[in-house]
């Protein structure tokens, strides 16, 4: 068979970018996220739909402790996954509890998804969500000088794109708007994605691949980043994390060795954010200067 990318032929590459290859039934994970979100909305002060832009899909859920949050609280912005295809409403609070309990303001932006918009438009909306949080930090209950971003799966790709944004040139904001990023189980380089069956709905061009692959836009002033993936994930998703972590370290000079969770599949890595005592959650809290 003809090799399409690395040692993969077309069928193999398609399988590497299809999460159902290893997890045929993702329904239980989606249902658990809904249950966990309902619990988070009961436990915390939640504003479920705060507008951050003029488009209908540009809103975010904001979670805060019901007790008064310190005025200098960090803001953690979480970008959800879903193969760039799936919206998150009703599941946006699963990741929040460990961070809100520790004193952060947790923000989960909603955004348009393909094929309704292009991937470039998704990236733009996510950047606008960060800019909105910076400009409106006080009304959200947090500190504009303590904004952090995190994501899972395709949401980690979007997170990485916010982290490599030229905030001064593109938004007239300080270069260091984002103080730290956490990137979990993402498909960061779009070359194999564009060559896989995913491009039937993403419709990426070679120019899109270059423009929207975060590793190709790294600068020395990129924020500190935490990388993580599961040992039970598809080989390509594990490789993608290792490659971007190495590139991040090369660009910034900061160690970026990924956290590896040997028994976790792709969807368990999202749940790792919310698991009490998780190494991942502890690393994110430490990055924000918070204690569990």
PDB file of C-alpha atoms in Angstrom:
ATOM      1  CA  UNK A   1       0.000   0.000   0.000  1.00  0.00           C
ATOM      2  CA  UNK A   2       1.114   3.563  -0.682  1.00  0.00           C
ATOM      3  CA  UNK A   3       2.478   5.402   2.342  1.00  0.00           C
ATOM      4  CA  UNK A   4       0.574   8.632   2.981  1.00  0.00           C
ATOM      5  CA  UNK A   5       2.234   9.958   6.139  1.00  0.00           C
ATOM      6  CA  UNK A   6       5.192   8.378   7.916  1.00  0.00           C
ATOM      7  CA  UNK A   7       4.721   4.626   7.758  1.00  0.00           C
ATOM      8  CA  UNK A   8       0.934   4.847   7.458  1.00  0.00           C
ATOM      9  CA  UNK A   9      -1.084   4.055   4.369  1.00  0.00           C
ATOM     10  CA  UNK A  10      -4.415   5.807   3.911  1.00  0.00           C
ATOM     11  CA  UNK A  11      -6.481   3.307   5.876  1.00  0.00           C
ATOM     12  CA  UNK A  12      -4.002   3.267   8.749  1.00  0.00           C
ATOM     13  CA  UNK A  13      -3.757   7.053   8.875  1.00  0.00           C
ATOM     14  CA  UNK A  14      -7.530   7.374   8.901  1.00  0.00           C
ATOM     15  CA  UNK A  15      -7.648   4.949  11.833  1.00  0.00           C
ATOM     16  CA  UNK A  16      -5.026   6.980  13.720  1.00  0.00           C
ATOM     17  CA  UNK A  17      -7.239  10.066  13.530  1.00  0.00           C
ATOM     18  CA  UNK A  18     -10.468   8.318  14.498  1.00  0.00           C
ATOM     19  CA  UNK A  19     -10.924   7.980  18.268  1.00  0.00           C
ATOM     20  CA  UNK A  20     -13.406   5.154  17.777  1.00  0.00           C
ATOM     21  CA  UNK A  21     -10.510   2.989  16.614  1.00  0.00           C
ATOM     22  CA  UNK A  22      -9.677   2.394  20.289  1.00  0.00           C
ATOM     23  CA  UNK A  23     -12.878   3.588  22.008  1.00  0.00           C
ATOM     24  CA  UNK A  24     -15.844   2.448  19.892  1.00  0.00           C
ATOM     25  CA  UNK A  25     -18.480   3.730  22.328  1.00  0.00           C
ATOM     26  CA  UNK A  26     -17.881   7.241  23.647  1.00  0.00           C
ATOM     27  CA  UNK A  27     -21.448   7.625  24.889  1.00  0.00           C
ATOM     28  CA  UNK A  28     -20.685   6.844  28.552  1.00  0.00           C
ATOM     29  CA  UNK A  29     -18.025   9.561  28.644  1.00  0.00           C
ATOM     30  CA  UNK A  30     -20.421  12.151  27.238  1.00  0.00           C
ATOM     31  CA  UNK A  31     -23.131  11.168  29.706  1.00  0.00           C
ATOM     32  CA  UNK A  32     -20.693  11.373  32.613  1.00  0.00           C
ATOM     33  CA  UNK A  33     -19.669  14.865  31.507  1.00  0.00           C
ATOM     34  CA  UNK A  34     -23.326  15.906  31.610  1.00  0.00           C
ATOM     35  CA  UNK A  35     -23.730  14.468  35.111  1.00  0.00           C
ATOM     36  CA  UNK A  36     -20.551  16.169  36.305  1.00  0.00           C
ATOM     37  CA  UNK A  37     -21.615  19.479  34.772  1.00  0.00           C
ATOM     38  CA  UNK A  38     -24.976  19.376  36.536  1.00  0.00           C
ATOM     39  CA  UNK A  39     -23.151  18.746  39.814  1.00  0.00           C
ATOM     40  CA  UNK A  40     -20.747  21.629  39.156  1.00  0.00           C
ATOM     41  CA  UNK A  41     -23.614  24.017  38.411  1.00  0.00           C
ATOM     42  CA  UNK A  42     -25.227  23.034  41.691  1.00  0.00           C
ATOM     43  CA  UNK A  43     -22.019  23.422  43.701  1.00  0.00           C
ATOM     44  CA  UNK A  44     -20.741  26.676  42.207  1.00  0.00           C
ATOM     45  CA  UNK A  45     -22.002  30.071  41.137  1.00  0.00           C
ATOM     46  CA  UNK A  46     -22.459  29.550  37.395  1.00  0.00           C
ATOM     47  CA  UNK A  47     -23.350  32.045  34.692  1.00  0.00           C
ATOM     48  CA  UNK A  48     -24.147  29.645  31.845  1.00  0.00           C
ATOM     49  CA  UNK A  49     -24.149  32.043  28.894  1.00  0.00           C
ATOM     50  CA  UNK A  50     -21.965  35.154  29.046  1.00  0.00           C
ATOM     51  CA  UNK A  51     -21.526  36.748  25.618  1.00  0.00           C
ATOM     52  CA  UNK A  52     -17.987  37.381  24.422  1.00  0.00           C
ATOM     53  CA  UNK A  53     -18.668  38.418  20.827  1.00  0.00           C
ATOM     54  CA  UNK A  54     -21.298  39.352  18.245  1.00  0.00           C
ATOM     55  CA  UNK A  55     -21.890  35.876  16.811  1.00  0.00           C
ATOM     56  CA  UNK A  56     -24.627  33.634  18.215  1.00  0.00           C
ATOM     57  CA  UNK A  57     -22.190  30.896  19.247  1.00  0.00           C
ATOM     58  CA  UNK A  58     -19.868  33.291  21.063  1.00  0.00           C
ATOM     59  CA  UNK A  59     -20.799  32.743  24.684  1.00  0.00           C
ATOM     60  CA  UNK A  60     -19.098  31.171  27.657  1.00  0.00           C
ATOM     61  CA  UNK A  61     -20.036  29.483  30.892  1.00  0.00           C
ATOM     62  CA  UNK A  62     -18.373  31.037  33.941  1.00  0.00           C
ATOM     63  CA  UNK A  63     -17.918  29.092  37.175  1.00  0.00           C
ATOM     64  CA  UNK A  64     -16.957  30.700  40.490  1.00  0.00           C
ATOM     65  CA  UNK A  65     -17.091  29.606  44.105  1.00  0.00           C
ATOM     66  CA  UNK A  66     -20.297  30.649  45.868  1.00  0.00           C
ATOM     67  CA  UNK A  67     -18.140  32.118  48.609  1.00  0.00           C
ATOM     68  CA  UNK A  68     -16.386  35.347  47.652  1.00  0.00           C
ATOM     69  CA  UNK A  69     -13.539  34.769  45.191  1.00  0.00           C
ATOM     70  CA  UNK A  70     -10.366  36.846  45.786  1.00  0.00           C
ATOM     71  CA  UNK A  71     -10.156  39.829  43.436  1.00  0.00           C
ATOM     72  CA  UNK A  72      -6.788  38.564  42.194  1.00  0.00           C
ATOM     73  CA  UNK A  73      -8.106  35.096  41.359  1.00  0.00           C
ATOM     74  CA  UNK A  74      -6.573  33.429  38.313  1.00  0.00           C
ATOM     75  CA  UNK A  75      -8.826  32.819  35.325  1.00  0.00           C
ATOM     76  CA  UNK A  76      -8.603  29.382  33.712  1.00  0.00           C
ATOM     77  CA  UNK A  77     -10.082  29.230  30.203  1.00  0.00           C
ATOM     78  CA  UNK A  78     -10.919  25.718  28.984  1.00  0.00           C
ATOM     79  CA  UNK A  79     -11.399  24.914  25.292  1.00  0.00           C
ATOM     80  CA  UNK A  80     -13.344  21.723  24.723  1.00  0.00           C
ATOM     81  CA  UNK A  81     -12.650  18.986  22.208  1.00  0.00           C
ATOM     82  CA  UNK A  82     -14.921  17.099  19.865  1.00  0.00           C
ATOM     83  CA  UNK A  83     -12.935  16.698  16.618  1.00  0.00           C
ATOM     84  CA  UNK A  84     -13.695  20.375  15.809  1.00  0.00           C
ATOM     85  CA  UNK A  85     -17.234  19.104  15.057  1.00  0.00           C
ATOM     86  CA  UNK A  86     -19.085  18.879  18.368  1.00  0.00           C
ATOM     87  CA  UNK A  87     -20.449  21.664  20.561  1.00  0.00           C
ATOM     88  CA  UNK A  88     -20.123  21.428  24.330  1.00  0.00           C
ATOM     89  CA  UNK A  89     -23.292  22.838  25.886  1.00  0.00           C
ATOM     90  CA  UNK A  90     -24.339  20.779  28.895  1.00  0.00           C
ATOM     91  CA  UNK A  91     -20.877  19.272  29.369  1.00  0.00           C
ATOM     92  CA  UNK A  92     -18.794  22.396  29.989  1.00  0.00           C
ATOM     93  CA  UNK A  93     -18.478  22.053  33.770  1.00  0.00           C
ATOM     94  CA  UNK A  94     -16.841  18.651  34.090  1.00  0.00           C
ATOM     95  CA  UNK A  95     -13.338  20.093  34.182  1.00  0.00           C
ATOM     96  CA  UNK A  96     -14.161  22.949  36.590  1.00  0.00           C
ATOM     97  CA  UNK A  97     -14.378  21.569  40.173  1.00  0.00           C
ATOM     98  CA  UNK A  98     -10.744  21.088  41.199  1.00  0.00           C
ATOM     99  CA  UNK A  99      -9.859  24.567  39.990  1.00  0.00           C
ATOM    100  CA  UNK A 100     -12.857  26.487  41.305  1.00  0.00           C
ATOM    101  CA  UNK A 101     -12.506  24.863  44.725  1.00  0.00           C
ATOM    102  CA  UNK A 102      -8.888  26.011  44.793  1.00  0.00           C
ATOM    103  CA  UNK A 103      -9.838  29.629  44.064  1.00  0.00           C
ATOM    104  CA  UNK A 104      -9.815  30.040  40.278  1.00  0.00           C
ATOM    105  CA  UNK A 105     -12.493  31.461  38.022  1.00  0.00           C
ATOM    106  CA  UNK A 106     -13.228  28.793  35.403  1.00  0.00           C
ATOM    107  CA  UNK A 107     -14.388  29.870  31.960  1.00  0.00           C
ATOM    108  CA  UNK A 108     -15.597  27.449  29.275  1.00  0.00           C
ATOM    109  CA  UNK A 109     -16.132  29.225  25.945  1.00  0.00           C
ATOM    110  CA  UNK A 110     -18.597  27.943  23.412  1.00  0.00           C
ATOM    111  CA  UNK A 111     -17.647  28.503  19.782  1.00  0.00           C
ATOM    112  CA  UNK A 112     -18.888  27.639  16.316  1.00  0.00           C
ATOM    113  CA  UNK A 113     -17.819  24.295  14.870  1.00  0.00           C
ATOM    114  CA  UNK A 114     -17.154  22.944  11.396  1.00  0.00           C
ATOM    115  CA  UNK A 115     -18.737  22.655   8.900  1.00  0.00           C
ATOM    116  CA  UNK A 116     -20.755  25.711   9.972  1.00  0.00           C
ATOM    117  CA  UNK A 117     -17.535  27.743   9.996  1.00  0.00           C
ATOM    118  CA  UNK A 118     -13.924  27.126   9.003  1.00  0.00           C
ATOM    119  CA  UNK A 119     -11.240  26.000  11.421  1.00  0.00           C
ATOM    120  CA  UNK A 120      -9.692  29.433  11.008  1.00  0.00           C
ATOM    121  CA  UNK A 121     -12.910  31.008  12.255  1.00  0.00           C
ATOM    122  CA  UNK A 122     -12.896  28.675  15.258  1.00  0.00           C
ATOM    123  CA  UNK A 123      -9.379  29.815  16.131  1.00  0.00           C
ATOM    124  CA  UNK A 124     -10.433  33.450  15.754  1.00  0.00           C
ATOM    125  CA  UNK A 125     -13.384  32.981  18.102  1.00  0.00           C
ATOM    126  CA  UNK A 126     -11.194  31.293  20.711  1.00  0.00           C
ATOM    127  CA  UNK A 127      -8.712  34.144  20.567  1.00  0.00           C
ATOM    128  CA  UNK A 128     -11.573  36.606  20.946  1.00  0.00           C
ATOM    129  CA  UNK A 129     -12.720  34.694  24.030  1.00  0.00           C
ATOM    130  CA  UNK A 130      -9.291  35.164  25.615  1.00  0.00           C
ATOM    131  CA  UNK A 131      -9.253  38.855  24.690  1.00  0.00           C
ATOM    132  CA  UNK A 132     -12.715  39.266  26.213  1.00  0.00           C
ATOM    133  CA  UNK A 133     -11.583  37.643  29.459  1.00  0.00           C
ATOM    134  CA  UNK A 134      -8.612  39.993  29.595  1.00  0.00           C
ATOM    135  CA  UNK A 135     -10.740  43.093  28.997  1.00  0.00           C
ATOM    136  CA  UNK A 136     -13.507  41.990  31.374  1.00  0.00           C
ATOM    137  CA  UNK A 137     -11.536  40.139  34.031  1.00  0.00           C
ATOM    138  CA  UNK A 138     -12.903  42.203  36.905  1.00  0.00           C
ATOM    139  CA  UNK A 139     -16.533  41.570  35.966  1.00  0.00           C
ATOM    140  CA  UNK A 140     -15.758  37.862  35.687  1.00  0.00           C
ATOM    141  CA  UNK A 141     -14.310  37.970  39.185  1.00  0.00           C
ATOM    142  CA  UNK A 142     -10.682  37.390  38.252  1.00  0.00           C
ATOM    143  CA  UNK A 143      -7.348  39.039  37.517  1.00  0.00           C
ATOM    144  CA  UNK A 144      -6.379  40.013  33.960  1.00  0.00           C
ATOM    145  CA  UNK A 145      -2.745  39.432  34.896  1.00  0.00           C
ATOM    146  CA  UNK A 146      -3.409  35.767  35.753  1.00  0.00           C
ATOM    147  CA  UNK A 147      -5.039  34.261  32.669  1.00  0.00           C
ATOM    148  CA  UNK A 148      -4.279  30.618  31.888  1.00  0.00           C
ATOM    149  CA  UNK A 149      -5.619  28.406  29.107  1.00  0.00           C
ATOM    150  CA  UNK A 150      -6.164  24.670  28.857  1.00  0.00           C
ATOM    151  CA  UNK A 151      -7.861  22.199  26.580  1.00  0.00           C
ATOM    152  CA  UNK A 152      -8.424  18.613  25.556  1.00  0.00           C
ATOM    153  CA  UNK A 153      -8.210  16.900  22.157  1.00  0.00           C
ATOM    154  CA  UNK A 154      -9.104  19.301  19.326  1.00  0.00           C
ATOM    155  CA  UNK A 155      -9.637  21.862  22.084  1.00  0.00           C
ATOM    156  CA  UNK A 156      -5.949  21.527  22.908  1.00  0.00           C
ATOM    157  CA  UNK A 157      -5.140  22.443  19.327  1.00  0.00           C
ATOM    158  CA  UNK A 158      -7.302  25.555  19.760  1.00  0.00           C
ATOM    159  CA  UNK A 159      -5.645  26.232  23.126  1.00  0.00           C
ATOM    160  CA  UNK A 160      -2.199  26.016  21.556  1.00  0.00           C
ATOM    161  CA  UNK A 161      -3.280  28.440  18.845  1.00  0.00           C
ATOM    162  CA  UNK A 162      -4.292  30.978  21.497  1.00  0.00           C
ATOM    163  CA  UNK A 163      -0.943  30.473  23.225  1.00  0.00           C
ATOM    164  CA  UNK A 164       1.060  31.312  20.086  1.00  0.00           C
ATOM    165  CA  UNK A 165      -1.053  34.376  19.230  1.00  0.00           C
ATOM    166  CA  UNK A 166       0.774  37.652  18.635  1.00  0.00           C
ATOM    167  CA  UNK A 167      -1.433  39.537  21.067  1.00  0.00           C
ATOM    168  CA  UNK A 168       0.255  42.883  20.529  1.00  0.00           C
ATOM    169  CA  UNK A 169      -0.061  42.882  16.752  1.00  0.00           C
ATOM    170  CA  UNK A 170      -3.434  41.177  16.458  1.00  0.00           C
ATOM    171  CA  UNK A 171      -5.320  42.606  19.444  1.00  0.00           C
ATOM    172  CA  UNK A 172      -3.288  45.510  20.818  1.00  0.00           C
ATOM    173  CA  UNK A 173      -2.855  43.648  24.110  1.00  0.00           C
ATOM    174  CA  UNK A 174       0.254  42.799  26.153  1.00  0.00           C
ATOM    175  CA  UNK A 175       2.346  40.020  24.628  1.00  0.00           C
ATOM    176  CA  UNK A 176       2.002  37.929  27.778  1.00  0.00           C
ATOM    177  CA  UNK A 177      -1.802  37.917  28.081  1.00  0.00           C
ATOM    178  CA  UNK A 178      -1.604  34.147  28.632  1.00  0.00           C
ATOM    179  CA  UNK A 179       0.537  33.222  31.617  1.00  0.00           C
ATOM    180  CA  UNK A 180       0.405  29.449  31.156  1.00  0.00           C
ATOM    181  CA  UNK A 181      -1.093  26.740  28.950  1.00  0.00           C
ATOM    182  CA  UNK A 182      -2.046  23.106  29.478  1.00  0.00           C
ATOM    183  CA  UNK A 183      -2.273  20.957  26.362  1.00  0.00           C
ATOM    184  CA  UNK A 184      -3.796  17.500  26.709  1.00  0.00           C
ATOM    185  CA  UNK A 185      -4.064  14.874  23.967  1.00  0.00           C
ATOM    186  CA  UNK A 186      -4.240  17.231  21.028  1.00  0.00           C
ATOM    187  CA  UNK A 187      -3.674  16.925  17.268  1.00  0.00           C
ATOM    188  CA  UNK A 188      -1.374  19.918  16.906  1.00  0.00           C
ATOM    189  CA  UNK A 189       0.362  19.561  13.562  1.00  0.00           C
ATOM    190  CA  UNK A 190      -2.278  19.515  10.853  1.00  0.00           C
ATOM    191  CA  UNK A 191      -0.200  17.819   8.142  1.00  0.00           C
ATOM    192  CA  UNK A 192      -1.423  14.284   8.953  1.00  0.00           C
ATOM    193  CA  UNK A 193      -4.894  15.598   9.788  1.00  0.00           C
ATOM    194  CA  UNK A 194      -5.161  17.167   6.336  1.00  0.00           C
ATOM    195  CA  UNK A 195      -4.116  13.879   4.741  1.00  0.00           C
ATOM    196  CA  UNK A 196      -6.595  11.841   6.779  1.00  0.00           C
ATOM    197  CA  UNK A 197     -10.331  11.280   6.381  1.00  0.00           C
ATOM    198  CA  UNK A 198     -10.908  14.174   8.779  1.00  0.00           C
ATOM    199  CA  UNK A 199     -10.218  16.562   5.952  1.00  0.00           C
ATOM    200  CA  UNK A 200     -13.466  15.502   4.312  1.00  0.00           C
ATOM    201  CA  UNK A 201     -15.169  17.856   6.768  1.00  0.00           C
ATOM    202  CA  UNK A 202     -12.303  20.179   7.728  1.00  0.00           C
ATOM    203  CA  UNK A 203     -11.479  21.030   4.105  1.00  0.00           C
ATOM    204  CA  UNK A 204      -7.994  22.250   5.001  1.00  0.00           C
ATOM    205  CA  UNK A 205      -5.713  23.596   2.294  1.00  0.00           C
ATOM    206  CA  UNK A 206      -1.924  23.510   2.448  1.00  0.00           C
ATOM    207  CA  UNK A 207      -2.050  27.177   3.452  1.00  0.00           C
ATOM    208  CA  UNK A 208      -4.523  26.374   6.230  1.00  0.00           C
ATOM    209  CA  UNK A 209      -2.217  23.627   7.460  1.00  0.00           C
ATOM    210  CA  UNK A 210       0.668  26.078   7.734  1.00  0.00           C
ATOM    211  CA  UNK A 211      -1.370  28.915   9.245  1.00  0.00           C
ATOM    212  CA  UNK A 212      -3.214  26.774  11.800  1.00  0.00           C
ATOM    213  CA  UNK A 213      -0.476  24.432  13.044  1.00  0.00           C
ATOM    214  CA  UNK A 214       0.672  26.003  16.332  1.00  0.00           C
ATOM    215  CA  UNK A 215       4.126  24.443  16.347  1.00  0.00           C
ATOM    216  CA  UNK A 216       4.981  26.418  13.235  1.00  0.00           C
ATOM    217  CA  UNK A 217       4.352  29.715  15.019  1.00  0.00           C
ATOM    218  CA  UNK A 218       6.241  29.212  18.264  1.00  0.00           C
ATOM    219  CA  UNK A 219       8.317  32.103  19.552  1.00  0.00           C
ATOM    220  CA  UNK A 220      10.742  32.376  22.428  1.00  0.00           C
ATOM    221  CA  UNK A 221       8.138  34.279  24.473  1.00  0.00           C
ATOM    222  CA  UNK A 222       5.501  31.529  24.301  1.00  0.00           C
ATOM    223  CA  UNK A 223       3.999  30.911  27.759  1.00  0.00           C
ATOM    224  CA  UNK A 224       5.027  27.997  29.982  1.00  0.00           C
ATOM    225  CA  UNK A 225       3.168  24.877  28.886  1.00  0.00           C
ATOM    226  CA  UNK A 226       2.156  21.581  30.466  1.00  0.00           C
ATOM    227  CA  UNK A 227       1.697  18.636  28.095  1.00  0.00           C
ATOM    228  CA  UNK A 228      -0.108  15.397  28.886  1.00  0.00           C
ATOM    229  CA  UNK A 229      -1.452  12.333  27.114  1.00  0.00           C
ATOM    230  CA  UNK A 230      -2.599   8.815  27.891  1.00  0.00           C
ATOM    231  CA  UNK A 231      -0.599   5.670  27.241  1.00  0.00           C
ATOM    232  CA  UNK A 232      -3.796   4.072  25.990  1.00  0.00           C
ATOM    233  CA  UNK A 233      -4.294   6.646  23.235  1.00  0.00           C
ATOM    234  CA  UNK A 234      -3.750   6.340  19.512  1.00  0.00           C
ATOM    235  CA  UNK A 235      -0.051   6.367  18.593  1.00  0.00           C
ATOM    236  CA  UNK A 236      -0.410   9.537  16.526  1.00  0.00           C
ATOM    237  CA  UNK A 237      -1.955  11.480  19.393  1.00  0.00           C
ATOM    238  CA  UNK A 238       0.885  10.401  21.672  1.00  0.00           C
ATOM    239  CA  UNK A 239       3.455  11.382  19.043  1.00  0.00           C
ATOM    240  CA  UNK A 240       1.802  14.746  18.439  1.00  0.00           C
ATOM    241  CA  UNK A 241       2.147  15.644  22.138  1.00  0.00           C
ATOM    242  CA  UNK A 242       5.797  14.592  22.270  1.00  0.00           C
ATOM    243  CA  UNK A 243       6.692  16.533  19.133  1.00  0.00           C
ATOM    244  CA  UNK A 244       5.029  19.778  20.194  1.00  0.00           C
ATOM    245  CA  UNK A 245       6.450  19.510  23.719  1.00  0.00           C
ATOM    246  CA  UNK A 246       9.956  19.191  22.273  1.00  0.00           C
ATOM    247  CA  UNK A 247       9.359  22.138  19.938  1.00  0.00           C
ATOM    248  CA  UNK A 248       8.010  24.239  22.827  1.00  0.00           C
ATOM    249  CA  UNK A 249      11.097  23.462  24.874  1.00  0.00           C
ATOM    250  CA  UNK A 250      13.352  24.296  21.944  1.00  0.00           C
ATOM    251  CA  UNK A 251      11.647  27.636  21.356  1.00  0.00           C
ATOM    252  CA  UNK A 252      11.383  28.792  24.959  1.00  0.00           C
ATOM    253  CA  UNK A 253      14.229  27.007  26.724  1.00  0.00           C
ATOM    254  CA  UNK A 254      11.792  25.706  29.351  1.00  0.00           C
ATOM    255  CA  UNK A 255      11.542  22.005  30.109  1.00  0.00           C
ATOM    256  CA  UNK A 256       8.289  20.613  28.692  1.00  0.00           C
ATOM    257  CA  UNK A 257       8.443  16.873  29.350  1.00  0.00           C
ATOM    258  CA  UNK A 258       4.895  15.517  28.908  1.00  0.00           C
ATOM    259  CA  UNK A 259       2.981  13.911  31.740  1.00  0.00           C
ATOM    260  CA  UNK A 260       2.052  10.389  30.648  1.00  0.00           C
ATOM    261  CA  UNK A 261      -0.883   8.503  32.162  1.00  0.00           C
ATOM    262  CA  UNK A 262      -0.188   4.888  31.169  1.00  0.00           C
ATOM    263  CA  UNK A 263      -3.661   3.405  31.557  1.00  0.00           C
ATOM    264  CA  UNK A 264      -5.710   6.294  30.183  1.00  0.00           C
ATOM    265  CA  UNK A 265      -7.529   6.384  26.887  1.00  0.00           C
ATOM    266  CA  UNK A 266      -8.295   9.618  25.073  1.00  0.00           C
ATOM    267  CA  UNK A 267     -11.528  10.374  26.903  1.00  0.00           C
ATOM    268  CA  UNK A 268     -10.162   9.460  30.315  1.00  0.00           C
ATOM    269  CA  UNK A 269      -7.589  12.200  29.812  1.00  0.00           C
ATOM    270  CA  UNK A 270     -10.349  14.796  29.866  1.00  0.00           C
ATOM    271  CA  UNK A 271     -11.657  13.285  33.100  1.00  0.00           C
ATOM    272  CA  UNK A 272      -8.134  13.488  34.540  1.00  0.00           C
ATOM    273  CA  UNK A 273      -8.548  17.257  34.873  1.00  0.00           C
ATOM    274  CA  UNK A 274     -11.348  16.732  37.364  1.00  0.00           C
ATOM    275  CA  UNK A 275     -10.035  13.741  39.280  1.00  0.00           C
ATOM    276  CA  UNK A 276      -9.181  14.654  42.877  1.00  0.00           C
ATOM    277  CA  UNK A 277      -5.465  14.291  43.483  1.00  0.00           C
ATOM    278  CA  UNK A 278      -4.661  13.940  39.794  1.00  0.00           C
ATOM    279  CA  UNK A 279      -1.098  14.774  38.805  1.00  0.00           C
ATOM    280  CA  UNK A 280      -2.532  16.766  35.913  1.00  0.00           C
ATOM    281  CA  UNK A 281      -4.846  18.865  38.062  1.00  0.00           C
ATOM    282  CA  UNK A 282      -2.045  19.463  40.571  1.00  0.00           C
ATOM    283  CA  UNK A 283       0.290  20.634  37.800  1.00  0.00           C
ATOM    284  CA  UNK A 284      -2.301  23.106  36.495  1.00  0.00           C
ATOM    285  CA  UNK A 285      -2.953  24.432  39.992  1.00  0.00           C
ATOM    286  CA  UNK A 286       0.768  24.879  40.598  1.00  0.00           C
ATOM    287  CA  UNK A 287       1.103  26.749  37.307  1.00  0.00           C
ATOM    288  CA  UNK A 288      -1.616  29.146  38.505  1.00  0.00           C
ATOM    289  CA  UNK A 289      -0.030  29.530  41.936  1.00  0.00           C
ATOM    290  CA  UNK A 290      -2.865  27.702  43.710  1.00  0.00           C
ATOM    291  CA  UNK A 291      -2.928  24.837  46.172  1.00  0.00           C
ATOM    292  CA  UNK A 292      -5.421  21.941  46.073  1.00  0.00           C
TER     293      UNK A 292
END
